[in-house]
Short mmCIF file of C-alpha atoms in Angstrom, two decimals:
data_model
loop_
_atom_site.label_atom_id
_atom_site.label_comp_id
_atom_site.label_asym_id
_atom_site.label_seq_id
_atom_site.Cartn_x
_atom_site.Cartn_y
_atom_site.Cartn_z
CA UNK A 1 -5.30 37.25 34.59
CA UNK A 2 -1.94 34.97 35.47
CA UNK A 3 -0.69 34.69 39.02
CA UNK A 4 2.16 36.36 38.35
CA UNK A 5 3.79 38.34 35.60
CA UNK A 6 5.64 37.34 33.22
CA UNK A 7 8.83 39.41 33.57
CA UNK A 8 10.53 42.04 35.57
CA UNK A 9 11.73 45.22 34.33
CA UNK A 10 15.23 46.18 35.98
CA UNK A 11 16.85 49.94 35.54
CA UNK A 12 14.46 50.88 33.27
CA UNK A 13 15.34 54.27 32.79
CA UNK A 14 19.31 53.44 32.38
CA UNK A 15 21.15 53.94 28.82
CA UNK A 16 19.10 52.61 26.33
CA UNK A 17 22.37 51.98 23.90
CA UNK A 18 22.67 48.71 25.68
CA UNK A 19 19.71 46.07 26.51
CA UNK A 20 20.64 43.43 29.11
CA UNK A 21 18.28 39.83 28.87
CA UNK A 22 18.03 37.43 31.07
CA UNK A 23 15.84 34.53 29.47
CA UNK A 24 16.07 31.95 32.77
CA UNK A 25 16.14 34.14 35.75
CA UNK A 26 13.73 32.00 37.91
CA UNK A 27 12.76 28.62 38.65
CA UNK A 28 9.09 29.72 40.29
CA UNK A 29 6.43 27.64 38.56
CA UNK A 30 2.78 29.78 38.29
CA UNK A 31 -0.17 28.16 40.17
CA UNK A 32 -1.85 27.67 36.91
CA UNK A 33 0.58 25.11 36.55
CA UNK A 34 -0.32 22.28 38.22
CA UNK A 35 -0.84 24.30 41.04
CA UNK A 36 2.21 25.81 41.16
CA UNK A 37 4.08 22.39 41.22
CA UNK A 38 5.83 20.26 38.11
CA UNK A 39 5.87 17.30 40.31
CA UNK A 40 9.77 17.31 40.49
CA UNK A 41 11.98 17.26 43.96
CA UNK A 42 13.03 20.28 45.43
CA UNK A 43 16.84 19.40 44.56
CA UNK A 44 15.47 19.01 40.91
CA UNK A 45 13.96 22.51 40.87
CA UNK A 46 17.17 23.57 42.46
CA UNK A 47 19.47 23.06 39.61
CA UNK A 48 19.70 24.18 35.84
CA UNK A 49 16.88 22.23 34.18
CA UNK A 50 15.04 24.33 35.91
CA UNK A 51 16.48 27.54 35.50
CA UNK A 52 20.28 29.35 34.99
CA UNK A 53 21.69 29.64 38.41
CA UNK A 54 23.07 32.75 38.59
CA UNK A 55 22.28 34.24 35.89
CA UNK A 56 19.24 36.86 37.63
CA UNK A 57 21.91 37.85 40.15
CA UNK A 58 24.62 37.95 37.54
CA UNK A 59 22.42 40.59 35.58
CA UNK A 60 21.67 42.54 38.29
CA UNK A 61 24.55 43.84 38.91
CA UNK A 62 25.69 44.18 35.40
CA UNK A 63 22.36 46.63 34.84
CA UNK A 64 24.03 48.58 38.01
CA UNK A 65 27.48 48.70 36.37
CA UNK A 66 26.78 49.18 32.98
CA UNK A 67 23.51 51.30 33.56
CA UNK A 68 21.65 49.71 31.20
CA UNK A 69 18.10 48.13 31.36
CA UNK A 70 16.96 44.65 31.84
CA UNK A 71 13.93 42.23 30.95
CA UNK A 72 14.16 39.04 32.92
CA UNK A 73 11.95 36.02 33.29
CA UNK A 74 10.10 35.60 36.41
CA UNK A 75 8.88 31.78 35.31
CA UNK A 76 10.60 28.61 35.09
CA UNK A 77 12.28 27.26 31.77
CA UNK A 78 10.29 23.99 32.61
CA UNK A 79 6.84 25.65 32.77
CA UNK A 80 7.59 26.98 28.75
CA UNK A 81 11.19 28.31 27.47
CA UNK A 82 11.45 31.56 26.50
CA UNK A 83 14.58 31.73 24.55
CA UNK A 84 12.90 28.86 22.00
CA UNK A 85 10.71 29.53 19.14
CA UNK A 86 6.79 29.11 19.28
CA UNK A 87 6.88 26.18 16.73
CA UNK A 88 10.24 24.60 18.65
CA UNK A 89 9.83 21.08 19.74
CA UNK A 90 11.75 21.98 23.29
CA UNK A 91 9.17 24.77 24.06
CA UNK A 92 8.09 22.57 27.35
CA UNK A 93 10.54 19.91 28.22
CA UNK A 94 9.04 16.34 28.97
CA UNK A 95 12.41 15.22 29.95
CA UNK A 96 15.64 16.66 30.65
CA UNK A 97 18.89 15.63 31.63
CA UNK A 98 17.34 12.86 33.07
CA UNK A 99 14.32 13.86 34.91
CA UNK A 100 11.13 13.45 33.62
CA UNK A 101 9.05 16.44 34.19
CA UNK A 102 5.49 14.79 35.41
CA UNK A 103 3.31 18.35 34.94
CA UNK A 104 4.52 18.32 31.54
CA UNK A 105 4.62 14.81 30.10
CA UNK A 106 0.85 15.07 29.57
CA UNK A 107 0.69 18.72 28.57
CA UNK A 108 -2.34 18.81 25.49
CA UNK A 109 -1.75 21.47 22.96
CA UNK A 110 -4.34 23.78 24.96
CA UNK A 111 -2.38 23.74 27.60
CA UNK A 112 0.92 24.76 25.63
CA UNK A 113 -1.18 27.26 24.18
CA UNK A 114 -1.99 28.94 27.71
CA UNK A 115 1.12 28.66 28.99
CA UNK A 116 2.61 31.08 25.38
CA UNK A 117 -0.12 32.90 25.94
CA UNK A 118 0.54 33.46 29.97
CA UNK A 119 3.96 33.92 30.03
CA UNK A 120 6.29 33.41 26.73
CA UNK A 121 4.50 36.33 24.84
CA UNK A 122 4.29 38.59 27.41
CA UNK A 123 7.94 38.30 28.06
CA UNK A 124 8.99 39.13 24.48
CA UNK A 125 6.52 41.16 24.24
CA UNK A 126 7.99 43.49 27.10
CA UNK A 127 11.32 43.15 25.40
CA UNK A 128 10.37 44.32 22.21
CA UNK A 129 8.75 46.92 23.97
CA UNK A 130 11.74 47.99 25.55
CA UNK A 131 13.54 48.12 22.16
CA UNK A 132 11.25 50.48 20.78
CA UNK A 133 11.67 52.71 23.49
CA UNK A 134 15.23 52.59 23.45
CA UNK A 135 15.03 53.40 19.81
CA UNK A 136 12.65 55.90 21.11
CA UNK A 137 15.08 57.81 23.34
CA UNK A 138 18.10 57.24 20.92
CA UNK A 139 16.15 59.25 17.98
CA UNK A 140 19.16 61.60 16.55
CA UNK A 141 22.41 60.29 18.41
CA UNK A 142 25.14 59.22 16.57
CA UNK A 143 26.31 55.59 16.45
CA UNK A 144 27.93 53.60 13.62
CA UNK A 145 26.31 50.12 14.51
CA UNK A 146 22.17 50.30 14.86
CA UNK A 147 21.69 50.13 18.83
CA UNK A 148 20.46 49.82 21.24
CA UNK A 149 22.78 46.32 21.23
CA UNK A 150 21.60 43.35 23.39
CA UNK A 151 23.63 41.10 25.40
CA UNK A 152 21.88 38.06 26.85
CA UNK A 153 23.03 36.59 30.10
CA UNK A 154 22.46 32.54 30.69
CA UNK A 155 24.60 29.98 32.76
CA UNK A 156 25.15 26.40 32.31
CA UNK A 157 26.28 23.41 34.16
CA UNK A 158 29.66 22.46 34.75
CA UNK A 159 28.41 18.84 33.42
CA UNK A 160 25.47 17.01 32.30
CA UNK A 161 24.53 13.53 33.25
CA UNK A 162 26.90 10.80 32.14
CA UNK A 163 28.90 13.37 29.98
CA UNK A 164 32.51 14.78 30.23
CA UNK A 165 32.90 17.58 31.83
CA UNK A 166 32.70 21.08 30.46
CA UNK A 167 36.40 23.07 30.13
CA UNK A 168 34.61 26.14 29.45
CA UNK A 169 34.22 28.85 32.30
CA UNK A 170 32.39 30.93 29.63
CA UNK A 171 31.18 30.58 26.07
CA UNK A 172 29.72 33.09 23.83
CA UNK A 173 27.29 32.25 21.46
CA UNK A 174 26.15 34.05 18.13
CA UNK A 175 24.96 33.01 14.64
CA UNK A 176 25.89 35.13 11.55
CA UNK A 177 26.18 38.26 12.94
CA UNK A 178 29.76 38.59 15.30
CA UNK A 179 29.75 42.12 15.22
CA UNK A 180 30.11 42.26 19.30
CA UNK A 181 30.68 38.15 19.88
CA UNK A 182 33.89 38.17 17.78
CA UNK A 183 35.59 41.11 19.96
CA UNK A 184 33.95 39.87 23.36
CA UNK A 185 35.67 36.22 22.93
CA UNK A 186 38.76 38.20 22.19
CA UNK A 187 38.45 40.22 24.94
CA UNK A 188 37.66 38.01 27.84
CA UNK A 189 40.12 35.12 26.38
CA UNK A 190 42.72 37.94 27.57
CA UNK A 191 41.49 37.47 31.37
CA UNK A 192 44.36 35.52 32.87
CA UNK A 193 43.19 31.75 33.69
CA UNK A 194 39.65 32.04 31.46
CA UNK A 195 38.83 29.29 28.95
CA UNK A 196 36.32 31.04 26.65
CA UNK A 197 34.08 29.18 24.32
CA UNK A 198 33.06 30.24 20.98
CA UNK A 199 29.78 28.89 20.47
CA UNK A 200 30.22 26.34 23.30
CA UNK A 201 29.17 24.92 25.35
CA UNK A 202 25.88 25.17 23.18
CA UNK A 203 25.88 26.55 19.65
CA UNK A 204 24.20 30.50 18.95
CA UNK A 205 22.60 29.33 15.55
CA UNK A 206 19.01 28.34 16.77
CA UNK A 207 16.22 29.96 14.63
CA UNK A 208 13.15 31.04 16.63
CA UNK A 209 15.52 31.89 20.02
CA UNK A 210 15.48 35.02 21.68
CA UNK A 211 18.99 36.33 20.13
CA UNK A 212 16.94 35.76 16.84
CA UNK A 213 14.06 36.88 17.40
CA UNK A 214 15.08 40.70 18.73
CA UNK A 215 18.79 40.55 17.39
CA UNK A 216 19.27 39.27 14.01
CA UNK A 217 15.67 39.45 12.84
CA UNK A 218 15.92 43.16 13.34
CA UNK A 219 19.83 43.86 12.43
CA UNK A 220 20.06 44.47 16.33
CA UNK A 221 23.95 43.70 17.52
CA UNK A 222 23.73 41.01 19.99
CA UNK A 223 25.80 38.18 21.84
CA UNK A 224 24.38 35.95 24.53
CA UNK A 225 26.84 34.94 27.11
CA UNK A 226 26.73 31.79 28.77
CA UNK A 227 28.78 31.33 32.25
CA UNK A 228 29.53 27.88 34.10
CA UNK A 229 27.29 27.87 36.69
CA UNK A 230 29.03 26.89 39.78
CA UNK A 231 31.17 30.86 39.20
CA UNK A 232 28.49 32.47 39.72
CA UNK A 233 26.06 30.30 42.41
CA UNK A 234 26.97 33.03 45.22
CA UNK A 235 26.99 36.78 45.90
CA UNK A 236 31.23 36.45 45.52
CA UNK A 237 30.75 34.87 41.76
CA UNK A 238 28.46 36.80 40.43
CA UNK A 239 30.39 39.89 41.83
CA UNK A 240 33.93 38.97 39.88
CA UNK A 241 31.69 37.88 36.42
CA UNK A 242 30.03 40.93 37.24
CA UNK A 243 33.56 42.88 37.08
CA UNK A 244 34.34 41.02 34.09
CA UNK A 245 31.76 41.36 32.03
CA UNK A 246 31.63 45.01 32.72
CA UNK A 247 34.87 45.84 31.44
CA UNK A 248 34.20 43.25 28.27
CA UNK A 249 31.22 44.52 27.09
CA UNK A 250 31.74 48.17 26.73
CA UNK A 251 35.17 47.67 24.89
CA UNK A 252 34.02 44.93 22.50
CA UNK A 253 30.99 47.61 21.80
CA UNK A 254 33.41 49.70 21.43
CA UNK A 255 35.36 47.50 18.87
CA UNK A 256 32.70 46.88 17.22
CA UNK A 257 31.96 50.86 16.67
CA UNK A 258 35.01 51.32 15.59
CA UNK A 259 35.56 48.72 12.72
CA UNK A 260 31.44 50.36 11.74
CA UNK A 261 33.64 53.71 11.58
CA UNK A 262 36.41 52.39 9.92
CA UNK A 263 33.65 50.87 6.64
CA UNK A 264 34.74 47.59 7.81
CA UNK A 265 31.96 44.58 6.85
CA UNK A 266 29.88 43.54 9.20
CA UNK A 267 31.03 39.73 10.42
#
């Protein structure tokens, strides 16, 4: 049995026409790791290699706004990633943005193994899970577009070693399917003073990740937001992204049911 689990479970009994994720929630590293320690520096663990800063507090609070449920990670991204594929070659980072990770430069196949078996299975398999009981609870109401619809919170870094920095204070990432990403860049490019990426800073077509896996896999709706870390490192930041994600998301689900009304295609 693991140390720890594998995920937390926030508003569980909220709407279930909306699914909040939140892939990188924690930087806490299980004692079957190494003993609980990667062999980085505290100020290493601190930052966004090791998890999205932010982003647990960030969905918090959307969960309370929006009343909708949650699945976050409770492990670190640098113990195994849980928004890669099983067969990705990033599943546990050796090295990234220049740190090496010691615990993991070594890591055997076995110990990959453990670690999917520990902690990145049990997480998705929580989240799928949670979509069957939302499809559950939504037998016989009416939507146009199949819910529940996800939305998956992440943060980045305002810059990466020896690279320019980011313009983005947001980015929204998708692959094929823009049925909620195309009216949520719309929407929060119309907050005064945003710069809103589409598909930036990172791109939403990666086969395997969680958006994949539960979203598109499945015809789900879905988006995954991505929000420049430093905006949302305190209580204050993740209180305004909190505000404006909470009046995004509704109306570009909203959008989005209407153009399903209207016969429009999906994107």
């Amino acid at each position: 049995m693991p140390s720890m689990p594998a995920y937390e479970i926030a508003n569980e009994d909220g709407d279930p026409a909306l699914l909040l994720l939140c892939d990188h929630a924690s930087n806490a590293v299980p004692r079957e790791v190494n003993g609980g320690d990667l062999g980085l520096p505290p100020e290493d663990m601190a930052r966004h290699i090791a998890y999205d800063v932010g982003a647990r507090g960030l969905t918090l609070k959307l969960a309370q706004r929006l009343n909708a449920p949650a699945a976050l990670s409770t492990f670190s991204r640098l113990v195994i990633d849980p928004n890669r594929g099983e067969d990705d070659p990033t599943l546990v980072m050796r090295l990234y943005d220049g740190s090496v990770i010691p615990a993991n430069r070594h890591a055997t196949g076995q110990e990959v193994a453990a670690r999917l078996g520990a902690w990145h299975r049990p997480y998705h398999g929580a989240i799928r899970t949670m979509i069957t009981r939302a499809q559950e609870r939504l037998e016989g109401a009416s939507y146009a577009s199949p819910r529940p619809a996800i939305i998956s919170i992440h943060s980045y870094t305002p810059q990466l070693k020896n690279r320019p920095p980011r313009p983005w204070h947001a980015g929204v990432l998708w692959d094929e399917d823009a049925r909620i990403a195309g009216p949520l860049i719309e929407l929060l490019r119309d907050e005064p003073g945003l710069v809103v990426g589409d598909n930036e800073p990172y791109t939403g077509h990666l086969q395997g990740d969680t958006m994949w896996e539960h979203g598109t896999k499945r015809g789900l709706p879905h988006a995954l937001i991505e929000v420049r870390n430093d905006l949302i490192a305190d209580d204050a930041g993740q209180e305004r992204w909190a505000d404006i994600l909470a009046r995004a998301i509704p109306a570009a689900i909203a959008r989005m049911e209407d153009a399903a009304a209207a016969g429009a295609p999906a994107a």
